[in-house]
mmCIF file of C-alpha atoms and ligand atoms in Angstrom:
data_model
loop_
_atom_site.group_PDB
_atom_site.id
_atom_site.type_symbol
_atom_site.label_atom_id
_atom_site.label_comp_id
_atom_site.label_asym_id
_atom_site.label_seq_id
_atom_site.Cartn_x
_atom_site.Cartn_y
_atom_site.Cartn_z
ATOM 1 C CA MET A 1 113.791 110.729 89.171
ATOM 2 C CA THR A 2 117.559 110.672 88.527
ATOM 3 C CA ARG A 3 119.947 107.848 89.332
ATOM 4 C CA SER A 4 123.464 108.738 90.302
ATOM 5 C CA ALA A 5 126.758 107.215 91.236
ATOM 6 C CA ILE A 6 126.961 103.933 93.097
ATOM 7 C CA PHE A 7 128.545 104.242 96.491
ATOM 8 C CA SER A 8 132.269 104.469 96.910
ATOM 9 C CA PRO A 9 133.996 101.091 97.037
ATOM 10 C CA SER A 10 135.514 101.789 100.476
ATOM 11 C CA ASN A 11 134.054 99.564 103.171
ATOM 12 C CA SER A 12 133.529 102.475 105.500
ATOM 13 C CA MET A 13 132.022 101.373 108.795
ATOM 14 C CA PRO A 14 131.612 102.886 112.243
ATOM 15 C CA LYS A 15 134.099 101.547 114.765
ATOM 16 C CA THR A 16 131.338 100.212 116.977
ATOM 17 C CA ILE A 17 128.354 98.101 116.124
ATOM 18 C CA LEU A 18 126.499 97.581 119.385
ATOM 19 C CA GLU A 19 125.021 94.182 120.134
ATOM 20 C CA ASN A 20 121.663 93.622 121.863
ATOM 21 C CA HIS A 21 121.354 97.332 122.467
ATOM 22 C CA PRO A 22 118.168 98.681 124.165
ATOM 23 C CA LEU A 23 115.955 100.615 121.779
ATOM 24 C CA ALA A 24 113.216 101.791 124.164
ATOM 25 C CA PRO A 25 115.265 104.806 125.364
ATOM 26 C CA LEU A 26 115.664 105.861 121.723
ATOM 27 C CA THR A 27 111.904 106.197 121.246
ATOM 28 C CA THR A 28 109.448 108.718 122.656
ATOM 29 C CA TRP A 29 107.138 105.931 123.884
ATOM 30 C CA LYS A 30 110.082 104.312 125.776
ATOM 31 C CA ILE A 31 108.782 100.899 124.779
ATOM 32 C CA GLY A 32 110.282 97.887 122.994
ATOM 33 C CA GLY A 33 113.066 95.342 123.153
ATOM 34 C CA PRO A 34 116.691 95.602 121.990
ATOM 35 C CA ALA A 35 118.245 95.776 118.537
ATOM 36 C CA ARG A 36 120.217 92.679 117.613
ATOM 37 C CA PHE A 37 122.780 95.107 116.190
ATOM 38 C CA LEU A 38 122.699 98.888 116.375
ATOM 39 C CA ALA A 39 124.955 101.305 114.561
ATOM 40 C CA VAL A 40 125.201 105.066 114.644
ATOM 41 C CA PRO A 41 126.729 106.032 111.317
ATOM 42 C CA ARG A 42 128.719 109.255 111.314
ATOM 43 C CA ASP A 43 128.138 110.126 107.688
ATOM 44 C CA LEU A 44 126.697 108.931 104.410
ATOM 45 C CA GLU A 45 129.769 106.891 103.632
ATOM 46 C CA GLU A 46 129.230 104.859 106.806
ATOM 47 C CA VAL A 47 125.523 104.498 106.053
ATOM 48 C CA TYR A 48 126.456 102.975 102.696
ATOM 49 C CA GLY A 49 128.985 100.619 104.302
ATOM 50 C CA LEU A 50 126.391 99.444 106.823
ATOM 51 C CA MET A 51 123.725 98.929 104.158
ATOM 52 C CA ARG A 52 126.194 96.847 102.209
ATOM 53 C CA LEU A 53 127.014 94.822 105.327
ATOM 54 C CA ALA A 54 123.350 94.143 106.162
ATOM 55 C CA TYR A 55 122.275 93.267 102.640
ATOM 56 C CA GLY A 56 125.420 91.205 102.085
ATOM 57 C CA ARG A 57 124.655 89.079 105.133
ATOM 58 C CA GLY A 58 120.928 88.898 104.527
ATOM 59 C CA TRP A 59 120.116 90.786 107.744
ATOM 60 C CA PRO A 60 116.907 92.771 108.010
ATOM 61 C CA LEU A 61 117.733 96.483 108.070
ATOM 62 C CA PHE A 62 115.771 99.073 110.055
ATOM 63 C CA PHE A 63 115.966 102.858 110.140
ATOM 64 C CA LEU A 64 115.358 104.747 113.342
ATOM 65 C CA GLY A 65 115.175 108.529 113.544
ATOM 66 C CA ARG A 66 114.073 110.094 116.824
ATOM 67 C CA GLY A 67 111.644 107.237 117.466
ATOM 68 C CA SER A 68 108.604 109.525 117.685
ATOM 69 C CA ASN A 69 106.351 107.638 115.289
ATOM 70 C CA ILE A 70 107.322 104.069 115.987
ATOM 71 C CA LEU A 71 106.339 101.132 118.192
ATOM 72 C CA ILE A 72 109.106 98.608 118.625
ATOM 73 C CA ASP A 73 108.057 95.071 119.440
ATOM 74 C CA ASP A 74 108.753 93.742 122.948
ATOM 75 C CA ALA A 75 111.056 91.145 121.368
ATOM 76 C CA GLY A 76 113.106 93.930 119.766
ATOM 77 C CA LEU A 77 114.444 94.020 116.220
ATOM 78 C CA PRO A 78 116.475 91.349 114.438
ATOM 79 C CA GLY A 79 119.287 92.313 112.078
ATOM 80 C CA LEU A 80 120.783 95.789 111.984
ATOM 81 C CA THR A 81 119.186 99.060 113.065
ATOM 82 C CA LEU A 82 120.680 102.336 111.868
ATOM 83 C CA HIS A 83 120.114 105.107 114.379
ATOM 84 C CA LEU A 84 120.086 108.287 112.324
ATOM 85 C CA ALA A 85 119.151 110.975 114.837
ATOM 86 C CA LYS A 86 122.796 112.060 115.180
ATOM 87 C CA SER A 87 123.850 111.293 111.607
ATOM 88 C CA LEU A 88 123.351 113.203 108.369
ATOM 89 C CA GLN A 89 123.239 116.597 110.074
ATOM 90 C CA LYS A 90 123.859 118.814 107.031
ATOM 91 C CA LEU A 91 122.032 122.130 107.231
ATOM 92 C CA GLU A 92 123.197 124.393 104.443
ATOM 93 C CA ARG A 93 121.715 127.362 102.656
ATOM 94 C CA GLN A 94 122.222 127.309 98.897
ATOM 95 C CA GLY A 95 120.751 130.539 97.521
ATOM 96 C CA GLU A 96 116.995 130.359 97.925
ATOM 97 C CA THR A 97 117.011 126.762 99.114
ATOM 98 C CA LEU A 98 118.065 124.805 102.211
ATOM 99 C CA ARG A 99 119.823 121.430 101.858
ATOM 100 C CA VAL A 100 119.079 119.355 104.939
ATOM 101 C CA GLY A 101 120.403 115.963 106.041
ATOM 102 C CA ALA A 102 117.845 113.297 106.964
ATOM 103 C CA GLY A 103 118.962 113.178 110.602
ATOM 104 C CA VAL A 104 118.281 116.857 111.325
ATOM 105 C CA ALA A 105 115.559 117.358 113.945
ATOM 106 C CA LEU A 106 112.510 119.284 112.699
ATOM 107 C CA PRO A 107 112.615 121.866 115.558
ATOM 108 C CA ARG A 108 116.248 122.591 114.632
ATOM 109 C CA LEU A 109 115.264 123.087 110.988
ATOM 110 C CA ALA A 110 112.473 125.469 112.052
ATOM 111 C CA ARG A 111 114.866 127.541 114.194
ATOM 112 C CA TYR A 112 117.551 127.620 111.488
ATOM 113 C CA ALA A 113 115.049 128.976 108.933
ATOM 114 C CA ALA A 114 113.933 131.566 111.513
ATOM 115 C CA VAL A 115 117.511 132.769 112.046
ATOM 116 C CA LEU A 116 117.945 133.051 108.264
ATOM 117 C CA GLY A 117 114.759 135.133 108.196
ATOM 118 C CA PHE A 118 112.442 132.743 106.312
ATOM 119 C CA SER A 119 108.914 131.978 107.414
ATOM 120 C CA GLY A 120 106.883 128.833 106.603
ATOM 121 C CA PHE A 121 108.817 126.381 108.794
ATOM 122 C CA GLU A 122 107.268 127.429 112.135
ATOM 123 C CA PHE A 123 104.817 124.504 112.263
ATOM 124 C CA LEU A 124 107.780 122.101 112.449
ATOM 125 C CA ALA A 125 109.015 123.519 115.766
ATOM 126 C CA GLY A 126 106.767 121.227 117.833
ATOM 127 C CA ILE A 127 107.151 118.009 115.832
ATOM 128 C CA PRO A 128 109.836 115.900 117.521
ATOM 129 C CA GLY A 129 111.009 113.872 114.494
ATOM 130 C CA THR A 130 113.799 113.920 111.924
ATOM 131 C CA VAL A 131 113.620 115.293 108.397
ATOM 132 C CA GLY A 132 114.044 111.834 106.793
ATOM 133 C CA ALA A 133 111.025 110.299 108.504
ATOM 134 C CA ALA A 134 109.046 113.522 108.090
ATOM 135 C CA VAL A 135 109.471 113.586 104.313
ATOM 136 C CA ARG A 136 108.290 110.000 104.080
ATOM 137 C CA LEU A 137 105.051 110.846 105.884
ATOM 138 C CA ASN A 138 104.636 114.450 104.703
ATOM 139 C CA VAL A 139 104.247 115.530 108.319
ATOM 140 C CA GLY A 140 102.006 118.423 109.114
ATOM 141 C CA ALA A 141 100.477 120.563 111.810
ATOM 142 C CA ASP A 142 98.380 123.686 112.087
ATOM 143 C CA GLY A 143 97.044 123.434 108.544
ATOM 144 C CA GLN A 144 100.461 123.109 106.895
ATOM 145 C CA ASN A 145 102.593 120.184 105.756
ATOM 146 C CA LEU A 146 106.048 119.558 104.348
ATOM 147 C CA ALA A 147 104.754 119.449 100.774
ATOM 148 C CA GLY A 148 104.452 123.242 100.887
ATOM 149 C CA LEU A 149 108.219 123.585 101.456
ATOM 150 C CA LEU A 150 109.836 120.537 99.870
ATOM 151 C CA ARG A 151 111.680 120.831 96.540
ATOM 152 C CA ARG A 152 113.710 117.623 96.171
ATOM 153 C CA VAL A 153 114.644 114.452 98.010
ATOM 154 C CA TRP A 154 117.534 111.993 97.726
ATOM 155 C CA VAL A 155 117.032 108.364 98.735
ATOM 156 C CA ALA A 156 119.389 105.375 98.940
ATOM 157 C CA THR A 157 117.929 102.071 97.753
ATOM 158 C CA PRO A 158 118.803 98.505 98.812
ATOM 159 C CA GLN A 159 120.497 98.187 95.399
ATOM 160 C CA LEU A 160 122.850 100.914 96.669
ATOM 161 C CA GLN A 161 121.690 103.514 94.204
ATOM 162 C CA LEU A 162 121.121 107.134 95.064
ATOM 163 C CA LEU A 163 117.840 108.362 93.560
ATOM 164 C CA GLU A 164 116.775 111.981 93.277
ATOM 165 C CA PHE A 165 113.092 112.898 93.211
ATOM 166 C CA PRO A 166 111.542 116.294 92.630
ATOM 167 C CA ALA A 167 108.815 116.804 95.243
ATOM 168 C CA ARG A 168 106.059 116.786 92.593
ATOM 169 C CA LYS A 169 106.926 113.134 91.811
ATOM 170 C CA LEU A 170 106.461 112.014 95.426
ATOM 171 C CA ASP A 171 102.635 112.024 95.493
ATOM 172 C CA LEU A 172 102.669 113.991 98.729
ATOM 173 C CA GLY A 173 99.263 113.836 100.397
ATOM 174 C CA TYR A 174 97.800 113.800 103.892
ATOM 175 C CA ARG A 175 100.417 111.883 105.940
ATOM 176 C CA SER A 176 101.442 109.985 102.828
ATOM 177 C CA SER A 177 103.932 109.873 100.005
ATOM 178 C CA LEU A 178 105.175 107.453 97.418
ATOM 179 C CA LEU A 179 108.049 106.667 99.797
ATOM 180 C CA LEU A 180 105.678 104.767 102.115
ATOM 181 C CA ASN A 181 105.501 102.098 99.389
ATOM 182 C CA PHE A 182 109.277 101.649 99.641
ATOM 183 C CA PRO A 183 110.075 101.123 103.327
ATOM 184 C CA HIS A 184 113.570 99.868 102.462
ATOM 185 C CA TRP A 185 114.536 103.166 100.867
ATOM 186 C CA LEU A 186 116.510 105.486 103.109
ATOM 187 C CA VAL A 187 115.888 109.209 102.780
ATOM 188 C CA VAL A 188 119.342 110.798 102.994
ATOM 189 C CA GLU A 189 118.759 114.451 102.165
ATOM 190 C CA ALA A 190 116.036 116.922 101.299
ATOM 191 C CA GLU A 191 115.916 120.361 99.728
ATOM 192 C CA PHE A 192 113.476 122.988 100.954
ATOM 193 C CA ALA A 193 112.435 126.282 99.386
ATOM 194 C CA LEU A 194 113.171 129.521 101.196
ATOM 195 C CA ASN A 195 110.501 131.660 99.664
ATOM 196 C CA THR A 196 108.847 133.722 102.388
ATOM 197 C CA PRO A 197 111.235 136.256 103.911
ATOM 198 C CA ALA A 198 110.152 137.681 107.280
ATOM 199 C CA PRO A 199 111.802 139.356 110.283
ATOM 200 C CA PRO A 200 113.276 136.684 112.610
ATOM 201 C CA GLN A 201 111.535 138.173 115.685
ATOM 202 C CA LYS A 202 108.144 137.801 113.995
ATOM 203 C CA ILE A 203 108.920 134.201 113.065
ATOM 204 C CA GLU A 204 110.073 133.443 116.618
ATOM 205 C CA GLU A 205 106.868 134.958 117.976
ATOM 206 C CA LYS A 206 104.724 132.812 115.649
ATOM 207 C CA MET A 207 106.671 129.711 116.715
ATOM 208 C CA ARG A 208 106.122 130.562 120.380
ATOM 209 C CA GLN A 209 102.375 130.912 119.785
ATOM 210 C CA LEU A 210 102.129 127.607 117.911
ATOM 211 C CA LEU A 211 104.116 125.807 120.617
ATOM 212 C CA ALA A 212 101.915 127.256 123.354
ATOM 213 C CA ALA A 213 98.769 126.161 121.490
ATOM 214 C CA ARG A 214 100.179 122.632 121.120
ATOM 215 C CA LYS A 215 101.032 122.522 124.811
ATOM 216 C CA ALA A 216 97.431 123.391 125.656
ATOM 217 C CA ARG A 217 96.032 120.746 123.255
ATOM 218 C CA PHE A 218 98.363 117.825 123.856
ATOM 219 C CA PRO A 219 99.011 115.681 126.963
ATOM 220 C CA ALA A 220 101.859 116.652 129.285
ATOM 221 C CA ASN A 221 103.224 113.081 129.405
ATOM 222 C CA PRO A 222 105.873 112.985 126.644
ATOM 223 C CA ARG A 223 105.742 109.183 126.423
ATOM 224 C CA SER A 224 103.581 108.875 123.323
ATOM 225 C CA CYS A 225 103.926 108.745 119.551
ATOM 226 C CA GLY A 226 101.731 111.766 118.915
ATOM 227 C CA SER A 227 98.649 110.789 116.936
ATOM 228 C CA VAL A 228 98.232 107.031 116.733
ATOM 229 C CA PHE A 229 95.668 107.106 113.888
ATOM 230 C CA ARG A 230 95.307 109.112 110.691
ATOM 231 C CA ASN A 231 92.215 111.242 110.424
ATOM 232 C CA PRO A 232 89.702 109.430 108.233
ATOM 233 C CA ALA A 233 88.522 111.303 105.145
ATOM 234 C CA PRO A 234 85.867 112.467 105.155
ATOM 235 C CA GLY A 235 84.359 112.608 108.603
ATOM 236 C CA PRO A 236 85.244 113.490 112.173
ATOM 237 C CA ALA A 237 88.890 113.487 113.254
ATOM 238 C CA ALA A 238 90.188 110.217 114.701
ATOM 239 C CA GLY A 239 90.497 111.825 118.170
ATOM 240 C CA ALA A 240 86.852 112.954 118.099
ATOM 241 C CA LEU A 241 85.651 109.500 117.012
ATOM 242 C CA ILE A 242 87.609 107.791 119.798
ATOM 243 C CA GLU A 243 86.449 110.321 122.382
ATOM 244 C CA GLN A 244 82.793 109.978 121.312
ATOM 245 C CA ALA A 245 83.098 106.207 121.686
ATOM 246 C CA GLY A 246 84.109 106.705 125.332
ATOM 247 C CA TRP A 247 87.761 105.666 125.154
ATOM 248 C CA LYS A 248 89.366 108.621 126.957
ATOM 249 C CA GLY A 249 91.233 107.373 130.016
ATOM 250 C CA ARG A 250 90.728 103.675 129.221
ATOM 251 C CA ARG A 251 93.787 101.494 129.626
ATOM 252 C CA LEU A 252 95.295 98.130 128.936
ATOM 253 C CA GLY A 253 97.987 97.518 131.529
ATOM 254 C CA GLU A 254 100.037 100.703 131.632
ATOM 255 C CA ALA A 255 99.018 101.886 128.156
ATOM 256 C CA GLN A 256 96.282 104.507 128.443
ATOM 257 C CA VAL A 257 94.213 106.591 126.030
ATOM 258 C CA SER A 258 94.961 110.197 126.972
ATOM 259 C CA ARG A 259 92.210 112.030 128.859
ATOM 260 C CA LYS A 260 93.246 115.222 127.071
ATOM 261 C CA HIS A 261 93.499 114.062 123.437
ATOM 262 C CA ALA A 262 91.943 110.719 122.545
ATOM 263 C CA ASN A 263 94.243 110.098 119.552
ATOM 264 C CA PHE A 264 97.216 109.832 121.944
ATOM 265 C CA ILE A 265 98.093 106.618 123.785
ATOM 266 C CA LEU A 266 100.375 107.223 126.750
ATOM 267 C CA ASN A 267 102.910 104.995 128.416
ATOM 268 C CA GLN A 268 101.972 105.525 132.063
ATOM 269 C CA GLY A 269 104.878 103.545 133.494
ATOM 270 C CA HIS A 270 106.147 100.309 132.038
ATOM 271 C CA ALA A 271 103.677 99.744 129.215
ATOM 272 C CA THR A 272 104.600 96.991 126.776
ATOM 273 C CA ALA A 273 104.265 96.986 123.000
ATOM 274 C CA ALA A 274 101.741 94.150 123.389
ATOM 275 C CA GLN A 275 99.563 96.370 125.598
ATOM 276 C CA VAL A 276 99.717 99.293 123.166
ATOM 277 C CA LYS A 277 98.929 97.007 120.219
ATOM 278 C CA GLY A 278 96.045 95.471 122.159
ATOM 279 C CA LEU A 279 94.586 98.901 122.913
ATOM 280 C CA ILE A 280 94.979 99.991 119.284
ATOM 281 C CA ALA A 281 93.272 96.818 118.017
ATOM 282 C CA ASP A 282 90.414 97.210 120.538
ATOM 283 C CA ILE A 283 89.822 100.823 119.473
ATOM 284 C CA GLN A 284 89.891 99.892 115.766
ATOM 285 C CA GLU A 285 87.458 97.041 116.313
ATOM 286 C CA ASN A 286 85.104 99.237 118.362
ATOM 287 C CA ILE A 287 85.068 102.166 115.910
ATOM 288 C CA TRP A 288 84.521 99.798 112.994
ATOM 289 C CA ARG A 289 81.651 98.032 114.738
ATOM 290 C CA THR A 290 79.919 101.157 116.051
ATOM 291 C CA ARG A 291 80.662 103.699 113.303
ATOM 292 C CA GLY A 292 81.609 101.613 110.263
ATOM 293 C CA ILE A 293 84.909 103.514 109.980
ATOM 294 C CA ALA A 294 88.237 101.719 109.557
ATOM 295 C CA LEU A 295 90.790 103.705 111.558
ATOM 296 C CA GLU A 296 94.168 103.505 109.886
ATOM 297 C CA ARG A 297 97.351 103.588 111.960
ATOM 298 C CA GLU A 298 99.803 106.420 111.436
ATOM 299 C CA VAL A 299 102.357 104.957 113.848
ATOM 300 C CA VAL A 300 104.722 102.327 112.435
ATOM 301 C CA PHE A 301 105.047 98.880 114.086
ATOM 302 C CA LEU A 302 108.547 97.423 113.815
ATOM 303 C CA PRO A 303 109.381 94.808 112.742
ATOM 304 C CA ASP A 304 105.761 93.891 111.857
ATOM 305 C CA ASP A 305 105.229 96.561 109.179
ATOM 306 C CA LEU A 306 108.423 95.600 107.405
ATOM 307 C CA SER A 307 107.907 91.837 107.376
ATOM 308 C CA GLY A 308 106.601 89.925 104.379
HETATM 309 C C1 FAD B 1 104.457 114.451 121.104
HETATM 310 C C2 FAD B 1 104.434 114.182 119.616
HETATM 311 C C3 FAD B 1 103.832 115.107 118.764
HETATM 312 C C4 FAD B 1 103.784 114.869 117.383
HETATM 313 N N1 FAD B 1 103.209 115.794 116.575
HETATM 314 C C5 FAD B 1 103.131 115.571 115.245
HETATM 315 C C6 FAD B 1 102.494 116.544 114.390
HETATM 316 O O1 FAD B 1 102.026 117.591 114.825
HETATM 317 N N2 FAD B 1 102.433 116.245 113.072
HETATM 318 C C7 FAD B 1 102.947 115.110 112.535
HETATM 319 O O2 FAD B 1 102.843 114.921 111.324
HETATM 320 N N3 FAD B 1 103.582 114.189 113.325
HETATM 321 C C8 FAD B 1 103.675 114.398 114.657
HETATM 322 N N4 FAD B 1 104.305 113.465 115.458
HETATM 323 C C9 FAD B 1 104.826 112.218 114.870
HETATM 324 C C10 FAD B 1 106.335 112.203 114.536
HETATM 325 O O3 FAD B 1 107.062 113.175 115.234
HETATM 326 C C11 FAD B 1 106.564 112.342 113.031
HETATM 327 O O4 FAD B 1 105.921 111.317 112.315
HETATM 328 C C12 FAD B 1 108.076 112.331 112.694
HETATM 329 O O5 FAD B 1 108.265 112.586 111.341
HETATM 330 C C13 FAD B 1 108.765 110.996 113.010
HETATM 331 O O6 FAD B 1 110.145 111.191 112.895
HETATM 332 P P1 FAD B 1 111.189 110.252 113.646
HETATM 333 O O7 FAD B 1 112.551 110.670 113.254
HETATM 334 O O8 FAD B 1 110.901 110.243 115.092
HETATM 335 O O9 FAD B 1 110.833 108.842 112.987
HETATM 336 P P2 FAD B 1 110.901 107.401 113.671
HETATM 337 O O10 FAD B 1 109.765 107.266 114.628
HETATM 338 O O11 FAD B 1 112.267 107.116 114.160
HETATM 339 O O12 FAD B 1 110.582 106.500 112.407
HETATM 340 C C14 FAD B 1 109.303 106.560 111.789
HETATM 341 C C15 FAD B 1 109.371 105.745 110.484
HETATM 342 O O13 FAD B 1 110.230 106.379 109.564
HETATM 343 C C16 FAD B 1 111.294 105.494 109.173
HETATM 344 N N5 FAD B 1 112.486 106.317 108.988
HETATM 345 C C17 FAD B 1 113.173 107.020 109.925
HETATM 346 N N6 FAD B 1 114.163 107.714 109.343
HETATM 347 C C18 FAD B 1 114.108 107.434 108.009
HETATM 348 C C19 FAD B 1 114.869 107.841 106.868
HETATM 349 N N7 FAD B 1 115.895 108.698 106.969
HETATM 350 N N8 FAD B 1 114.524 107.343 105.652
HETATM 351 C C20 FAD B 1 113.476 106.485 105.534
HETATM 352 N N9 FAD B 1 112.730 106.071 106.557
HETATM 353 C C21 FAD B 1 113.040 106.550 107.783
HETATM 354 C C22 FAD B 1 111.405 104.491 110.305
HETATM 355 O O14 FAD B 1 111.983 103.283 109.855
HETATM 356 C C23 FAD B 1 109.947 104.341 110.681
HETATM 357 O O15 FAD B 1 109.326 103.454 109.786
HETATM 358 C C24 FAD B 1 104.361 113.688 116.844
HETATM 359 C C25 FAD B 1 104.989 112.776 117.714
HETATM 360 C C26 FAD B 1 105.027 113.009 119.089
HETATM 361 C C27 FAD B 1 105.707 112.040 120.003
#
């Protein structure tokens, strides 16, 4: 880990900080109340200014990427939320590596690598999140995960320091990394290895196949967070456990366990966060009682998971 320069003294800030801004449309589940304050920083300088503002005033600070692994409470979020899906969009080849801003969407990263003629990124084409959140969780699909590509990561801490970590220091495991222990650290940039050259058409073809296979496996309703639970180790996958326990199609209000893939909970209309949480708790209780397995959530509850 390397520490580097403290942020510039300029109080750079976006022109607009939105008040009581709806967050549901910024998530894939389309659920949750408003942000007390929401800002869309244009660049790192503005991110720093906003962090300084929030910490200076004692406001809770939340990071939101593309909202594809998050459940926002019905009461919304206090303090300041930084919406990063349109910020930190750097995508730059440097020799045999790619430097990528935290706000870059994973499908865009996959396509960029394909155009450059490097394979290995195809599995990211169907994951609808940003690079920053993906690094934190070591996202994966189709037998691959980010750990196989990641070289280095830069994070900004609440003390306004920029830390650099080589990937080997991040304890990257199945949907986990050291960064999960530091939810107040903001991933700002990542470096990926370009080490498997391949013809772009072949890469595109592989991406098409993977996307088609996902389409066949996953529900058509896009209002979900992907997999709600991590797969327990060892043992059957979370989806299989939930299916075997008879949960497919069961609902609480307008939150429903998918009939196609039991690890997905769908918003079938105007589901509330309370309904989704209720369904999650009921499933956990049932699987624990009947199978003795504690299903662990992959999806993040905000603000709950950041309180205390
Ligand atoms: C249909 C569907 C399919 C999916 N398929 C997969 C899959 O195959 N494999 C897989 O692993 N995941 C999958 N996911 C889950 C999800 O896309 C990933 O977890 C993704 O990395 C989340 O990124 P995001 O930008 O949407 O994060 P968000 O949901 O916005 O945030 C998730 C968490 O990360 C934090 N965060 C966001 N940005 C940063 C940052 N820059 N620095 C630090 N913390 C940050 C947030 O505060 C929050 O705690 C799927 C989701 C959906 C909806």
